[in-house]
Coordinates of C-alpha atoms in Angstrom, one line a residue:
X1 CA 119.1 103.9 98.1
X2 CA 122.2 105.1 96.5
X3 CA 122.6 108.2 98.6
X4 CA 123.2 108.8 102.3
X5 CA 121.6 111.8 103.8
X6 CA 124.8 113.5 104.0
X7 CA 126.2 112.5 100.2
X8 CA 123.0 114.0 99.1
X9 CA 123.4 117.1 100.4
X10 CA 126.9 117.5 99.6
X11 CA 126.0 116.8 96.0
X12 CA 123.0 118.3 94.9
X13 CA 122.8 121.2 97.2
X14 CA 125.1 124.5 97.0
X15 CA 126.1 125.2 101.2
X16 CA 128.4 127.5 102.8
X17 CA 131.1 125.7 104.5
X18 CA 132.3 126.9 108.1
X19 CA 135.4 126.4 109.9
X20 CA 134.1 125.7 112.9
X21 CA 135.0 122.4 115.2
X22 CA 131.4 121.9 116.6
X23 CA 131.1 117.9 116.0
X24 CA 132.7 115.0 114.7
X25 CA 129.7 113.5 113.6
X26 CA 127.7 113.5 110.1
X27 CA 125.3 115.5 111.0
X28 CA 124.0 118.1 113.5
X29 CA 120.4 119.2 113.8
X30 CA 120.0 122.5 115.3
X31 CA 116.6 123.0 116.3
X32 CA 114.6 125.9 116.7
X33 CA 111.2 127.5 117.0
X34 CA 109.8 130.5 115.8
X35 CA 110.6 132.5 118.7
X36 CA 114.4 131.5 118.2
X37 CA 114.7 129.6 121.3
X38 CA 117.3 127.0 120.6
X39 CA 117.0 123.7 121.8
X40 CA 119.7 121.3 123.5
X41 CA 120.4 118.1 125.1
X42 CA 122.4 118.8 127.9
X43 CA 124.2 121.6 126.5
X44 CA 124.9 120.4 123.3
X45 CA 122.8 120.0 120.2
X46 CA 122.3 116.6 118.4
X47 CA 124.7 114.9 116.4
X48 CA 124.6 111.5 114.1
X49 CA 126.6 109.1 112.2
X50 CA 122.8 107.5 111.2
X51 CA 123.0 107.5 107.6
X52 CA 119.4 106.4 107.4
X53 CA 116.5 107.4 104.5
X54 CA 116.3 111.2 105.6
X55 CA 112.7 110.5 106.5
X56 CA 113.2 108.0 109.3
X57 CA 115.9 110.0 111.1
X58 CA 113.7 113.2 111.3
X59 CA 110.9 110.6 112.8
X60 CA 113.4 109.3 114.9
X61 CA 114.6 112.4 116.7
X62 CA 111.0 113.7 117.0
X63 CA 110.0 110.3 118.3
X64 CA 112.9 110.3 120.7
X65 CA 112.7 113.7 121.7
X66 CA 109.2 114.4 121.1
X67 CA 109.7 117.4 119.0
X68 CA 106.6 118.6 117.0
X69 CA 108.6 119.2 114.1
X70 CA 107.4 121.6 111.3
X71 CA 110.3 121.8 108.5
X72 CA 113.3 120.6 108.4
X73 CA 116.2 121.9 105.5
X74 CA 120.4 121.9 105.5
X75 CA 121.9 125.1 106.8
X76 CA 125.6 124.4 106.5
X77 CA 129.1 121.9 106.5
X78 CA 131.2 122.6 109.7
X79 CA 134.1 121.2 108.4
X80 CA 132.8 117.7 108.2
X81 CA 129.4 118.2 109.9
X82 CA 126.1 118.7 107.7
X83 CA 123.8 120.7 109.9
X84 CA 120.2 120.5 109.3
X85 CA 118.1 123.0 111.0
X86 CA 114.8 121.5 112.6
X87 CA 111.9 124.3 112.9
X88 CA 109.6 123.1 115.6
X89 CA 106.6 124.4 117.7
X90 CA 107.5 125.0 120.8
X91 CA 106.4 122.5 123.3
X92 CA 107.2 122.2 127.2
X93 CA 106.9 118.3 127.0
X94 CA 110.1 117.9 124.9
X95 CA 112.9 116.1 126.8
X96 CA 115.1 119.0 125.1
X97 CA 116.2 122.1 127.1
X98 CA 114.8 125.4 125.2
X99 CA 117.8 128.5 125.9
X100 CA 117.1 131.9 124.3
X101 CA 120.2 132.7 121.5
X102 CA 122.3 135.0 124.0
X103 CA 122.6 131.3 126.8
X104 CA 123.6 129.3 123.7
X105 CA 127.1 127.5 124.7
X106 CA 129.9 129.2 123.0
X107 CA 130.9 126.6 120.8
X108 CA 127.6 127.2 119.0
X109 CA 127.4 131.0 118.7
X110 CA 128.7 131.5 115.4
X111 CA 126.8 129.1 113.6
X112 CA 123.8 130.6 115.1
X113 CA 124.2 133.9 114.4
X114 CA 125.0 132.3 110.8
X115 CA 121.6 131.0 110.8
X116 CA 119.5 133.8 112.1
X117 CA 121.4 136.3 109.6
X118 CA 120.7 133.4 106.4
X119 CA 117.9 131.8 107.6
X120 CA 115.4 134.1 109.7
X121 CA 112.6 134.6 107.0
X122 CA 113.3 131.1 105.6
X123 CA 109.6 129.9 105.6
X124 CA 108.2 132.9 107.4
X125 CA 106.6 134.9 104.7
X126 CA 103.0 134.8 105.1
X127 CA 101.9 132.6 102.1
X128 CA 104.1 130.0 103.2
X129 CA 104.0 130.3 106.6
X130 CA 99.8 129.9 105.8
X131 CA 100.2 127.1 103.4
X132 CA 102.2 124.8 106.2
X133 CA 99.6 126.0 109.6
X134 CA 96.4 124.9 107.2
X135 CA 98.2 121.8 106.3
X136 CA 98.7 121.2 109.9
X137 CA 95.5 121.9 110.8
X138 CA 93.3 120.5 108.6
X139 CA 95.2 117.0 107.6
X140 CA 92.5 115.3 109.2
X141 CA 90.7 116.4 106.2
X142 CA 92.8 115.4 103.5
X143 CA 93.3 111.8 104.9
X144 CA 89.3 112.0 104.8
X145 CA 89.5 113.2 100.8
X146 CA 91.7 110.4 100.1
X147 CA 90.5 107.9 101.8
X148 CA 86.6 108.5 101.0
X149 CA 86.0 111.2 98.6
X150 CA 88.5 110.1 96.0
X151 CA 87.4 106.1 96.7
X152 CA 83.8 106.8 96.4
X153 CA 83.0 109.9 94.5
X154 CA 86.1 111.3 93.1
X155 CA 86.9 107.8 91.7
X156 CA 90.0 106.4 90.1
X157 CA 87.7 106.5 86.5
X158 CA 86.2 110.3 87.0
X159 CA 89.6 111.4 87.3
X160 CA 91.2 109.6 84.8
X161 CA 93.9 108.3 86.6
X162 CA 95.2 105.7 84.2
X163 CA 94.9 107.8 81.6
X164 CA 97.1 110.2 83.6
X165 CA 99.7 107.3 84.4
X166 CA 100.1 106.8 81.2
X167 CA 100.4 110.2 79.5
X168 CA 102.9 110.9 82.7
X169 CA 105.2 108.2 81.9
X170 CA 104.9 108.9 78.0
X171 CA 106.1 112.5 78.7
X172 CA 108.9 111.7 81.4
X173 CA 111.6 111.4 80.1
X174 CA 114.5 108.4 81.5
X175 CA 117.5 110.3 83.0
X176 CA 119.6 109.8 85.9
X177 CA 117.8 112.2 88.4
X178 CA 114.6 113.8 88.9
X179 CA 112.7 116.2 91.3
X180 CA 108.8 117.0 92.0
X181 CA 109.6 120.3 93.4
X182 CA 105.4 120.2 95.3
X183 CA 104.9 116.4 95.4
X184 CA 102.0 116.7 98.0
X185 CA 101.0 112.8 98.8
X186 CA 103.9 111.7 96.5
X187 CA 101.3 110.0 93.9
X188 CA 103.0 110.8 90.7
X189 CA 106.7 110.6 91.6
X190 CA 105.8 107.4 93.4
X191 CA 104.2 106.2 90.2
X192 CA 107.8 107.5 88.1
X193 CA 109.9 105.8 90.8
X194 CA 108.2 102.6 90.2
X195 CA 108.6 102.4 86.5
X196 CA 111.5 104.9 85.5
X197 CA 115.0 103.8 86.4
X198 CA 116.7 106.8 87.9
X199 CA 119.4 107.2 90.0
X200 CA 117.9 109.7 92.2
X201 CA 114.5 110.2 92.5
X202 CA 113.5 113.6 95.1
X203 CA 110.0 114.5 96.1
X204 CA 109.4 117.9 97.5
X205 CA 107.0 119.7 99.6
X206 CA 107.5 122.6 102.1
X207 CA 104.3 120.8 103.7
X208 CA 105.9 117.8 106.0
X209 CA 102.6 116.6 106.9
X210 CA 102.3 115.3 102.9
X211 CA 105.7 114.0 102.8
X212 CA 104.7 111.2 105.5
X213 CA 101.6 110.1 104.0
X214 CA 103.2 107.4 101.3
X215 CA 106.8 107.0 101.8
X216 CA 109.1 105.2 99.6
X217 CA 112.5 103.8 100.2
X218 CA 113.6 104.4 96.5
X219 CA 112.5 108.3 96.9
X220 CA 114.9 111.1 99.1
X221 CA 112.3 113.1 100.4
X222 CA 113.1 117.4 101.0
X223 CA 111.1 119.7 103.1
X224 CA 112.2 123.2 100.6
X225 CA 110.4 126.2 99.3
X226 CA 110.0 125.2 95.8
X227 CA 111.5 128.9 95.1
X228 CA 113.7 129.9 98.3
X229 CA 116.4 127.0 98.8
X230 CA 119.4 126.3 97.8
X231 CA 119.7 123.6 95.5
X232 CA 122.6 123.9 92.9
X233 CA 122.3 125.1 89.4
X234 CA 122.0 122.0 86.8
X235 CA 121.6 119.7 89.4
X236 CA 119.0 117.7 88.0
X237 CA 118.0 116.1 84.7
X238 CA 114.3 116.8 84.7
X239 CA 112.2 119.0 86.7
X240 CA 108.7 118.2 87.6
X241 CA 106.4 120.8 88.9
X242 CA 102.2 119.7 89.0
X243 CA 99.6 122.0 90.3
X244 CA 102.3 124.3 91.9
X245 CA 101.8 127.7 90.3
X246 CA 98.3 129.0 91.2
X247 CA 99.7 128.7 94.9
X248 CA 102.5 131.7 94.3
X249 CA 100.9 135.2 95.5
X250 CA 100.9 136.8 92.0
X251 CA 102.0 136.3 88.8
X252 CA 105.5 137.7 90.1
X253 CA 105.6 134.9 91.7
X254 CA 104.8 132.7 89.2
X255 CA 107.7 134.1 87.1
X256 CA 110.4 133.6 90.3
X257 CA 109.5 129.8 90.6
X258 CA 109.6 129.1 86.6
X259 CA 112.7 130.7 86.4
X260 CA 114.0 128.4 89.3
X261 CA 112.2 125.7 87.7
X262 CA 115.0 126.5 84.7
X263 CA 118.1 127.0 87.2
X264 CA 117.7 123.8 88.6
X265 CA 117.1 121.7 85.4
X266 CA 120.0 120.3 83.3
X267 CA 117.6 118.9 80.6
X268 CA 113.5 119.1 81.1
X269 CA 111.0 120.3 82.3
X270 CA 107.6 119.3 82.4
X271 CA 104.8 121.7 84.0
X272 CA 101.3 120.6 84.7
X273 CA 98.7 123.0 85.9
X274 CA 95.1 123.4 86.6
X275 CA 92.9 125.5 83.9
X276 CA 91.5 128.5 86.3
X277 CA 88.3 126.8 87.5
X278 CA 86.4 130.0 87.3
X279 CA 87.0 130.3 83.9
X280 CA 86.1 126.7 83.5
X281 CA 83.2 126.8 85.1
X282 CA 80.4 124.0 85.9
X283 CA 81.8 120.7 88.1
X284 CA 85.4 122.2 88.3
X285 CA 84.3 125.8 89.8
X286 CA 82.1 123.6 91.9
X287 CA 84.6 121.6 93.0
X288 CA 87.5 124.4 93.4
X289 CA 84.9 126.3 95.5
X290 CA 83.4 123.7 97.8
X291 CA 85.7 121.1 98.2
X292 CA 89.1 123.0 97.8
X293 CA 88.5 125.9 99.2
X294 CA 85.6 125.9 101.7
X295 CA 86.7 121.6 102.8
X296 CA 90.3 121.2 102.3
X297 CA 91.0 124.9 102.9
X298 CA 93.4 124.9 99.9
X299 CA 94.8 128.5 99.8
X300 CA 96.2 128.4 96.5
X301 CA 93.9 131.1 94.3
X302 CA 96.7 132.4 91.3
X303 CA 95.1 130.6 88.4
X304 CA 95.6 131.2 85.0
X305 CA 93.7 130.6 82.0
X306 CA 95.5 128.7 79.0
X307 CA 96.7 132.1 77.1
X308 CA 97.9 133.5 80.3
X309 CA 100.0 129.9 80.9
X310 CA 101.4 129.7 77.5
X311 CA 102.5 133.8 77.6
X312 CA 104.8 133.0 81.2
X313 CA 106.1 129.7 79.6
X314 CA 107.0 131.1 76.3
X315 CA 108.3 134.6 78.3
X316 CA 111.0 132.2 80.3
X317 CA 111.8 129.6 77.9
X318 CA 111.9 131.5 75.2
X319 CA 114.8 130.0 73.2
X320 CA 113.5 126.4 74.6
X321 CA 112.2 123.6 72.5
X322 CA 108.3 123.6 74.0
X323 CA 105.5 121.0 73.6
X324 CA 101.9 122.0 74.4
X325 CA 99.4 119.5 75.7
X326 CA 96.1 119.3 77.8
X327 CA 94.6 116.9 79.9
X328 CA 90.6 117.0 80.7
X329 CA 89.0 114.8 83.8
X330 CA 86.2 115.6 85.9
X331 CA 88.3 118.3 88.1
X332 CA 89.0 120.3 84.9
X333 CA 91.6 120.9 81.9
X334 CA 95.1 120.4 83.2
X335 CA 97.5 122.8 80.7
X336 CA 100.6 120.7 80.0
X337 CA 104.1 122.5 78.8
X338 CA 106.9 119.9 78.3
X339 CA 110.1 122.1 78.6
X340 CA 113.4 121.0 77.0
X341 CA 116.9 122.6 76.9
X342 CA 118.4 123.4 73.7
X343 CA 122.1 121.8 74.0

């Protein structure tokens, strides 16, 4: 992998720097739960030079520490120091001492206050904070769906997945970097990392529970809101956002993460979303109905139709070059808008 934990950060995210002398390490993790109890080992919090894949650190300290760990995202630089804050349920079996914010040691106390001013709704708002407890509590269900449903019912053919593969790749364009801002179980930006040669490949998902399910070594893995975060402007080539947009509240919503989708891209984008099922009707209301909603407990319900899809797109990319496709299998019509900048 081309990039450290720390490099990455430093180059493809946008973070307040500190003057504050709290480490002379790489990185600090200041972990917390949603109570704000602050958590320590032996007074201190934990520092690393382990430059590992982002991924096997976080496992790491929750292995070590046995920290039930629910997000993780970068907070600040303390001079030198990348902090990366670690949300976690509270447990009494960690081997880390829990301290309320006022019996934090002093060292610490401005870079806590700075992240309860920044950071305090930061995955708290009630969609989000909905979307990661039923992903939690009902994986169980979607290793079940992959392993069964999709081998035995769901099949590779119903769903077209070559097919899909190969429109993908068609339509994905070979740049230096690229993100899937919701990668979920990492199927297609796994399938891009092994035949596009990029320098950086990212999958996202503010669910942690999908980002362990298929790792790969040549994929940097972040645990963001695909809106609220604070990746820089431009900072990568294409932008790749699948299935994302019906789980927003409201169409305001919709319109805040395309018009991130835009500040974050230097080149593409390419947007893939579901036909509203309802609309649709037959096997793909069925489906969204039964086995979404009632089995996996999906709670994403914003669909649009095509007209309603092409009216946002065209809205926020209005002086974009735009390319309209679809894609039919047995879950639906997929509406397609491949997204390019106009240099």
């Amino acid at each position: 992998m081309k990039y450290s934990m720390y490099d990455f950060y430093k180059e493809f995210y946008d973070l307040r720097r500190l003057n504050l002398n709290i480490s002379n390490k790489k990185i600090l993790f200041l972990i917390y739960d949603d109570k704000y109890y602050y958590y320590l080992n032996k007074s201190k919090f934990l520092d690393f030079n382990d430059q590992k894949h982002n991924l096997d650190l976080i496992k790491k300290v929750s292995k070590t520490y046995k920290l039930n760990i629910v997000n993780y995202y970068p907070v600040c630089y303390c001079k030198s120091t990348l902090v990366i804050a670690l949300r976690i349920v509270a447990d009494s079996s960690t081997k880390l001492k829990g301290v309320e914010t006022d019996s934090v040691p002093f060292i610490y106390k401005k870079l806590v206050d700075f992240h309860k001013k920044n950071y305090e709704m930061l995955y708290l708002s009630s969609s989000v904070s909905k979307e990661i407890k039923m992903s939690q509590k009902y994986i169980g269900r979607y290793k079940f769906h992959d392993k069964f449903i999709k081998k035995y019912i769901l099949t590779h053919k119903k769903r077209k997945i070559e097919e899909f593969k190969e429109l993908l790749l068609s339509m994905i364009p070979e740049k230096k970097s690229i993100i899937d801002v919701s990668c979920g179980n990492n199927n297609d930006i796994s399938e891009i990392a092994s035949k596009k040669n990029y320098d950086v490949i990212v999958g996202n998902d503010i669910c942690l529970n999908y980002l362990g399910g298929r790792e790969n070594k040549d994929i940097i893995y972040t645990n963001d809101d695909a809106v609220s975060n604070q990746v820089k402007e431009n900072a990568y080539d294409v932008v790749y956002c699948k299935n994302t947009l019906h789980h927003m509240n409201d169409i305001s919503g919709i319109k805040s993460i395309l018009a991130h989708l835009n500040k974050i891209s230097n080149d593409e984008i390419l947007i893939i979303e579901i036909c509203n099922p309802k609309e649709s009707g037959g096997l793909p209301r069925f489906l969204n109905k039964w086995l979404y909603v009632k089995f996996l407990k999906d709670v994403g319900d914003c669909f649009l139709n095509e007209s309603q899809f092409r009216n946002l797109i065209e809205n926020q990319f209005s002086n974009y070059e735009i390319e309209y496709s679809t894609f039919t299998n047995i879950l639906g019509k997929y509406m397609i808008a491949k997204i390019r900048k106009v240099k």
